[in-house]
Coordinates of C-alpha atoms in Angstrom, one line a residue:
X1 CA 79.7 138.2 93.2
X2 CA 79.3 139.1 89.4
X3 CA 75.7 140.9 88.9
X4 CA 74.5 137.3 87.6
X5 CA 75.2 135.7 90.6
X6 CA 74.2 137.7 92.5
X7 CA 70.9 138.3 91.1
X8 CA 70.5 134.2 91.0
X9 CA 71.5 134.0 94.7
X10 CA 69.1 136.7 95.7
X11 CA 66.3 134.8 94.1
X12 CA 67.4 131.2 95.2
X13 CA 70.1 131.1 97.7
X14 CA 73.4 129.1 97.0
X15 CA 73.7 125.4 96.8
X16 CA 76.2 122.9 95.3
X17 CA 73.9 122.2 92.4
X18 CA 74.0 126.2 91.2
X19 CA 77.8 125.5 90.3
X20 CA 78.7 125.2 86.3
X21 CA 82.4 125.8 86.9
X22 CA 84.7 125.4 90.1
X23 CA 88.3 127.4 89.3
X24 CA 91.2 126.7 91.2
X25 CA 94.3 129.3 91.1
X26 CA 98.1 129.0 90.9
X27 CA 100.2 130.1 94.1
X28 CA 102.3 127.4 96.0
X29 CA 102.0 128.0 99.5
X30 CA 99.2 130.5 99.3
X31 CA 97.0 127.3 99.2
X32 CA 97.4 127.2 103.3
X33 CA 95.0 129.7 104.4
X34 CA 91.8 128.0 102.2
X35 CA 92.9 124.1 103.5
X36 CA 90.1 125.2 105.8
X37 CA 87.9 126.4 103.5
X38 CA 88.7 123.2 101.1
X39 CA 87.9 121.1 104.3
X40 CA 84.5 122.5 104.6
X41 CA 83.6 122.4 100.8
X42 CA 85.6 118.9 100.1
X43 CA 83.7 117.1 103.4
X44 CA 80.2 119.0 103.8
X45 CA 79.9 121.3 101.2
X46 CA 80.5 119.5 97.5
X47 CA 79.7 116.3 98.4
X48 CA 75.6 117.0 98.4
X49 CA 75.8 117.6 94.7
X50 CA 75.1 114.5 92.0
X51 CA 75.6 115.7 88.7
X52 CA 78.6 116.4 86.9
X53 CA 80.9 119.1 87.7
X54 CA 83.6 120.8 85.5
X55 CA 86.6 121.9 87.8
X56 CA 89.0 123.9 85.8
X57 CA 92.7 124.7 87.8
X58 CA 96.7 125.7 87.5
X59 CA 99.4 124.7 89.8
X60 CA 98.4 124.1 93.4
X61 CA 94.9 124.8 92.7
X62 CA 95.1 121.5 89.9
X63 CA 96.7 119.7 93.2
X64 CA 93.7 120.5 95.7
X65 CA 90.9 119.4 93.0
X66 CA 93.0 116.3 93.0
X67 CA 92.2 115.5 96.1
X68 CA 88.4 116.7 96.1
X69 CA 88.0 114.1 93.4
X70 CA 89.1 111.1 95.0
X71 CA 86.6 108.8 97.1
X72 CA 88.1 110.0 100.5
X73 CA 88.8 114.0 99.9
X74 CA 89.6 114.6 103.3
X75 CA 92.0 111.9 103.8
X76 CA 93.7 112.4 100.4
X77 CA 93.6 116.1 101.9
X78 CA 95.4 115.4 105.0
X79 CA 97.8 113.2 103.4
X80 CA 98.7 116.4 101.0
X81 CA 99.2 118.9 103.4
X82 CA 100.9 116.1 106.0
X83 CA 103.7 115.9 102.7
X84 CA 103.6 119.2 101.8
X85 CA 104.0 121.0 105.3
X86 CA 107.2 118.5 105.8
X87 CA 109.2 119.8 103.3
X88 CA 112.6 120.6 104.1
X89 CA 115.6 122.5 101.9
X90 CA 119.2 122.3 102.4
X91 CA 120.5 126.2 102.1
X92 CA 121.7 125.7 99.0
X93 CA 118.6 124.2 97.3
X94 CA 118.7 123.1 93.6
X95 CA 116.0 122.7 90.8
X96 CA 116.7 118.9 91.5
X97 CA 116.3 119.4 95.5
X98 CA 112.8 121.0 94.8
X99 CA 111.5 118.9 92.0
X100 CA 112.5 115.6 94.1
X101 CA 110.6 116.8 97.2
X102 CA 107.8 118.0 95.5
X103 CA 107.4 114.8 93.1
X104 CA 107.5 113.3 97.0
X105 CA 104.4 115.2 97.7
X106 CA 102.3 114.7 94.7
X107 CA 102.9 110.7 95.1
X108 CA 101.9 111.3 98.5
X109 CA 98.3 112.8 97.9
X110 CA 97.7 110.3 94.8
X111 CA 98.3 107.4 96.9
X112 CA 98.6 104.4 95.0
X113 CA 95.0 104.8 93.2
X114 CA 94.4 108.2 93.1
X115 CA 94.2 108.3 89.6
X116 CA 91.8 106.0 88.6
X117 CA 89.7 107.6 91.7
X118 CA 90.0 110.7 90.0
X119 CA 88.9 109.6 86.1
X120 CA 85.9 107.6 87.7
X121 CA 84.2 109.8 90.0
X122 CA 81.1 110.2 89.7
X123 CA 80.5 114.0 89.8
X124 CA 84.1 115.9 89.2
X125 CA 85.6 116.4 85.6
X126 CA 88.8 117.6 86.7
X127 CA 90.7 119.8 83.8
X128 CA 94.4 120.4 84.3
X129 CA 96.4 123.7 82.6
X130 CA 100.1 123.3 81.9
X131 CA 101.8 125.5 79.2
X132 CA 103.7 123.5 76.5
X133 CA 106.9 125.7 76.0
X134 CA 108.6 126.9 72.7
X135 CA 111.6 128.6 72.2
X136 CA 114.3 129.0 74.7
X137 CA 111.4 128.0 77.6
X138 CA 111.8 124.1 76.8
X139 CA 115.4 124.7 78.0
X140 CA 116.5 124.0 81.5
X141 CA 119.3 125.2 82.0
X142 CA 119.5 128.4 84.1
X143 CA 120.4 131.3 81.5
X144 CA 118.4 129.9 78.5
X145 CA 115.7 129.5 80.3
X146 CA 115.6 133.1 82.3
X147 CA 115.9 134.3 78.7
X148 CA 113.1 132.9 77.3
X149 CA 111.1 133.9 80.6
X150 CA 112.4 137.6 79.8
X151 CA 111.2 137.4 76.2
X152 CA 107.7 135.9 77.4
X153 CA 107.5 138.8 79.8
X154 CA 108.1 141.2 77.2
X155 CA 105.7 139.8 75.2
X156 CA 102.6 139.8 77.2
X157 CA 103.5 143.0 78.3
X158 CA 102.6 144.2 74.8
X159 CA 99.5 142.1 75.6
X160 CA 98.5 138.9 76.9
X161 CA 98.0 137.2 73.3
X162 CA 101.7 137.9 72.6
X163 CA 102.2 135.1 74.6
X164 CA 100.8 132.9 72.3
X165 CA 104.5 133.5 70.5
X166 CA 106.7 131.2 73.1
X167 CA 103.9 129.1 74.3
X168 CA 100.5 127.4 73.7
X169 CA 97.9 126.6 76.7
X170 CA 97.7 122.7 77.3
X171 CA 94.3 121.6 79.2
X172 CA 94.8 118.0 80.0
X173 CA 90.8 117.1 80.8
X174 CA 88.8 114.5 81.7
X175 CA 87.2 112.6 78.6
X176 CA 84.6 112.6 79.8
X177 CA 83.6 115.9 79.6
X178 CA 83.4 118.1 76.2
X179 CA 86.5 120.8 75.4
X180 CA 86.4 124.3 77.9
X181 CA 86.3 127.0 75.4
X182 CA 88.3 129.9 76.1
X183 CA 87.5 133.0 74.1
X184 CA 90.8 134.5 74.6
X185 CA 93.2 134.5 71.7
X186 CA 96.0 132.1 73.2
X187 CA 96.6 129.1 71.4
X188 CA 95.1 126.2 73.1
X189 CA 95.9 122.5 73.0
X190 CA 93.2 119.7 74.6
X191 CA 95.0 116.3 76.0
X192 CA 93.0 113.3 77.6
X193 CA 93.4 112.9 81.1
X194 CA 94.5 108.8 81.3
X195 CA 96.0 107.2 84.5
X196 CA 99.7 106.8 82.5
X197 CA 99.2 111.1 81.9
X198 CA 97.3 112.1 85.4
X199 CA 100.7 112.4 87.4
X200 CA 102.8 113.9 85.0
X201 CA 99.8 116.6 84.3
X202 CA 99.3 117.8 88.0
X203 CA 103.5 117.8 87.7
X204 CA 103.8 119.7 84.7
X205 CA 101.4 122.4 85.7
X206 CA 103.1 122.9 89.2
X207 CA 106.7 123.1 87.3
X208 CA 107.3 126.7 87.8
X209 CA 110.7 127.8 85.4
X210 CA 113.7 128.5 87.5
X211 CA 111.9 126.3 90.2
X212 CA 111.3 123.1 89.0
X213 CA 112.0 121.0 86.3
X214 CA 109.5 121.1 83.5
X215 CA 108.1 117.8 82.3
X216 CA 108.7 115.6 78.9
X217 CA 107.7 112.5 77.7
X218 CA 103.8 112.6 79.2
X219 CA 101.7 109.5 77.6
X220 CA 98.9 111.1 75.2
X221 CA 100.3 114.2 74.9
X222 CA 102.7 115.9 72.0
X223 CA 106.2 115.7 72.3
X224 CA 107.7 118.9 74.4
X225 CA 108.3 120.5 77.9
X226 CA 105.5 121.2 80.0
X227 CA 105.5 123.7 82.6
X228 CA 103.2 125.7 85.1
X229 CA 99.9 126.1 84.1
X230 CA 100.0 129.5 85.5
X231 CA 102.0 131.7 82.7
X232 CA 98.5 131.7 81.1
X233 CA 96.1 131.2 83.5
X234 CA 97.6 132.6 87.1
X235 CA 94.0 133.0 88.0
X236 CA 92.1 133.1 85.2
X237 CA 89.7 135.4 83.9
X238 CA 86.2 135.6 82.6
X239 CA 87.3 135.0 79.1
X240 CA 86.7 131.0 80.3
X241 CA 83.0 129.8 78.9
X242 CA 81.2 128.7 82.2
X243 CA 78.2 127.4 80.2
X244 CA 74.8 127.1 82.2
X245 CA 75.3 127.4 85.7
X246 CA 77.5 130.1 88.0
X247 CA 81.3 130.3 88.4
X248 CA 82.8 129.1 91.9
X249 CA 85.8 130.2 93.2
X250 CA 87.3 129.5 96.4
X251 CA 90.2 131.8 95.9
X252 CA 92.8 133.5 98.5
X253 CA 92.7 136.7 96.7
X254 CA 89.5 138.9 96.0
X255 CA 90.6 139.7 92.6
X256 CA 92.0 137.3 89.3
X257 CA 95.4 138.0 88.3
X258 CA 95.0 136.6 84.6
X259 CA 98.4 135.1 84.0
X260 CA 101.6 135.1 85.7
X261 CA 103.4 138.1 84.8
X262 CA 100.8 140.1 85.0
X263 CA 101.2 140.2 88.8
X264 CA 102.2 143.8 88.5
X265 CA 100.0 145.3 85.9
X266 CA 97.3 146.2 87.9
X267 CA 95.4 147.4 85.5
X268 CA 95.2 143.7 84.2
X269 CA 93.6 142.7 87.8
X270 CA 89.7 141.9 87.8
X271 CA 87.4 142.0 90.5
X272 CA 83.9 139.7 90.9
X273 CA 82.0 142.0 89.3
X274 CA 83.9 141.7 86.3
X275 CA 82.9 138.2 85.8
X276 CA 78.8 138.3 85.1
X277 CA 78.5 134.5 87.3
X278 CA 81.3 134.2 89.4
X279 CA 81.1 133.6 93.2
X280 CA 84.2 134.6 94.9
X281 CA 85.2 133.1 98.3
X282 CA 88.5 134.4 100.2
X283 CA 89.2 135.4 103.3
X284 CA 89.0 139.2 104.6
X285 CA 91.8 141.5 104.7
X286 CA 91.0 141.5 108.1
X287 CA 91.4 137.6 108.5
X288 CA 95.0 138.3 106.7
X289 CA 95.9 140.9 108.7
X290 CA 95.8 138.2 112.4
X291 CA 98.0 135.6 110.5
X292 CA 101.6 135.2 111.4
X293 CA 103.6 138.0 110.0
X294 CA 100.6 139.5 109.0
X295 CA 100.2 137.9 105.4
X296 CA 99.3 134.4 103.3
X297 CA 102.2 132.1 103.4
X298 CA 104.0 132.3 100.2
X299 CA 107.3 130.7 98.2
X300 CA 109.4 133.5 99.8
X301 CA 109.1 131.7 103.3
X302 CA 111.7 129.4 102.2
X303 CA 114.3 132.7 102.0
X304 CA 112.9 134.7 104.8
X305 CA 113.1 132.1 107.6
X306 CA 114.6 128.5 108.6
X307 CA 112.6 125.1 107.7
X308 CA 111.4 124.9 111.5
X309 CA 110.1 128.0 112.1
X310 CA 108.2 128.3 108.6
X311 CA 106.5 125.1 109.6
X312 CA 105.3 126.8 112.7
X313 CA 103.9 129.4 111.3
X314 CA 102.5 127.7 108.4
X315 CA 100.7 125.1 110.5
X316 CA 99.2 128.0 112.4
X317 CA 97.6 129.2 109.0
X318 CA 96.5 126.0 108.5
X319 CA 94.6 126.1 112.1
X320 CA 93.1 129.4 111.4
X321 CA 91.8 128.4 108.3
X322 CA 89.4 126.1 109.6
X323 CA 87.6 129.6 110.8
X324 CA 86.9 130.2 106.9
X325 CA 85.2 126.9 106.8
X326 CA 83.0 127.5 109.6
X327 CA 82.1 130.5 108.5
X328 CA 81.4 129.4 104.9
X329 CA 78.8 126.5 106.5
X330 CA 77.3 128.9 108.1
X331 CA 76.2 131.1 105.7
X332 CA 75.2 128.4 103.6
X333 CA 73.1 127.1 106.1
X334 CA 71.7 130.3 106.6
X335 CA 71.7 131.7 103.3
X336 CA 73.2 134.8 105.0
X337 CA 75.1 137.0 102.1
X338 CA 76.4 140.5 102.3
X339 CA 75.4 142.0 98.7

């Protein structure tokens, strides 16, 4: 907890209604070990809350809000991780290969109105952050494209506004809703959310480079190639205006790595109490450490061991998780915190 919070929570406990902000992070397969946790808040936890609610995500995280904001969450959950625990590579996968399967997925969770569910809920503004590329990032083919990655790497190496240079952040948001100002320097681009754009969005901010394809041609939106939301805003930091109301983060990690390639700059890394209202939820190190292999699931599965026994151990993260859950409930109903 940032000292805010944690001050508010002292005074008044924690309930749905204290949220301003819900942030959901970038990390493929790393979702797995909160579908617990996203059970618990999607089915018991959110639902008791009536007025609006600004959710702000990249990549997967943009994916799981999707489903918290359609009228059954918990089905449009299990029919997400139903598609996305089936997928299945040949050995010599392509971008194609990937972006085909995963496209498979994303229809799979949106069901045919999942859309319009979305845009008309009553309580969730979802906001969506893709990156609209310049330079040699709007190319995909292989080499191009690993250059311009290089060249973005460089360039937020001399500083995270550098990036600004090759790209510009692009929030598709709910209408809804007024514009999330971010007080970092980044160039920043607002689209409507629509039901011809909403697909195409959650796409676009999943397209890792060098993974998937990026994504063209989305209704409403300027003419270029989006890509994952997650060059910018891997985690996000406390440069994002919560207004009134605390930050809530169900998060895999206990620390925000701002963009992605600042996974190795440690000294980029930010803690809770970095971020004066945020409430950080993640599981324990301890928790990590009893998982098969010892660790989160993550994209390097698909190397490190066949498509059968991945599955195996990815659905056994998914059955642990439902501990976090639990656990999460209770404290809630107790209003048991460790400060």
């Amino acid at each position: 907890m940032g000292p805010k919070a944690k001050h508010h929570i002292q005074q008044n406990g924690f309930s749905a209604d204290d949220i301003g902000l819900m942030i959901g992070a970038s990390g493929g397969p790393k979702w797995l070990v909160l579908a617990g946790l996203d059970r618990a808040l999607f089915g018991a936890f959110m639902p008791s809350r009536q007025k609006p609610l600004v959710t702000l995500a990249s990549s997967i995280g943009t994916w799981r809000f999707a489903c918290m904001a359609q009228k059954q969450p918990l089905v449009a959950l299990d029919r997400f991780l139903e598609a996305y625990l089936a997928q299945s590579y040949p050995d010599k996968v392509t971008v194609q290969d990937v972006s085909r399967v995963l496209d498979e997925v994303l229809g799979h969770l949106l069901g045919e109105t999942g859309a319009e569910e979305i845009l008309s809920h009553p309580v969730y503004r979802n906001h969506i952050v893709t990156i609209r590329s310049g330079g040699t990032l709007r190319s995909d083919h292989k080499l191009a494209l690993a250059a311009g990655l290089s060249a973005t790497f460089l360039a937020n190496l001399m500083g995270r506004a550098r990036l600004g240079m090759l790209c510009e952040r692009a929030v598709f948001g709910d209408s809804r809703e007024q514009m999330l100002q971010f007080s970092d320097p980044l160039p920043t681009r607002h689209i409507a959310l629509s039901t011809a754009n909403m697909e195409l969005a959650l796409r676009a901010s999943g397209a890792v480079p060098l993974v998937l394809a990026g994504v063209s041609n989305i209704p409403g939106a300027p003419a270029g190639v989006y890509r994952d939301g997650g060059i910018t805003d891997y985690h996000f930091d406390q440069s994002v205006s919560p207004g009134d109301g605390l930050v809530f983060y169900p998060h895999f990690y206990d620390h925000c790595v701002p963009g992605w390639f600042d996974k190795g700059l440690k000294g980029r890394h930010l803690s809770a109490q970095h971020w004066d209202s945020l409430v950080m939820v993640s599981p324990s190190s301890e928790f990590v450490g009893k998982l098969p292999g010892g660790k989160i699931p993550d994209r390097k599965d698909f190397f490190s061991m066949d498509n059968a026994r991945r599955l195996a151990l990815w659905q056994k993260t998914v059955a642990e998780s439902e501990r976090l859950g639990d656990a999460f409930l209770e404290a809630v109903e107790k209003q048991q915190w460790s400060f």
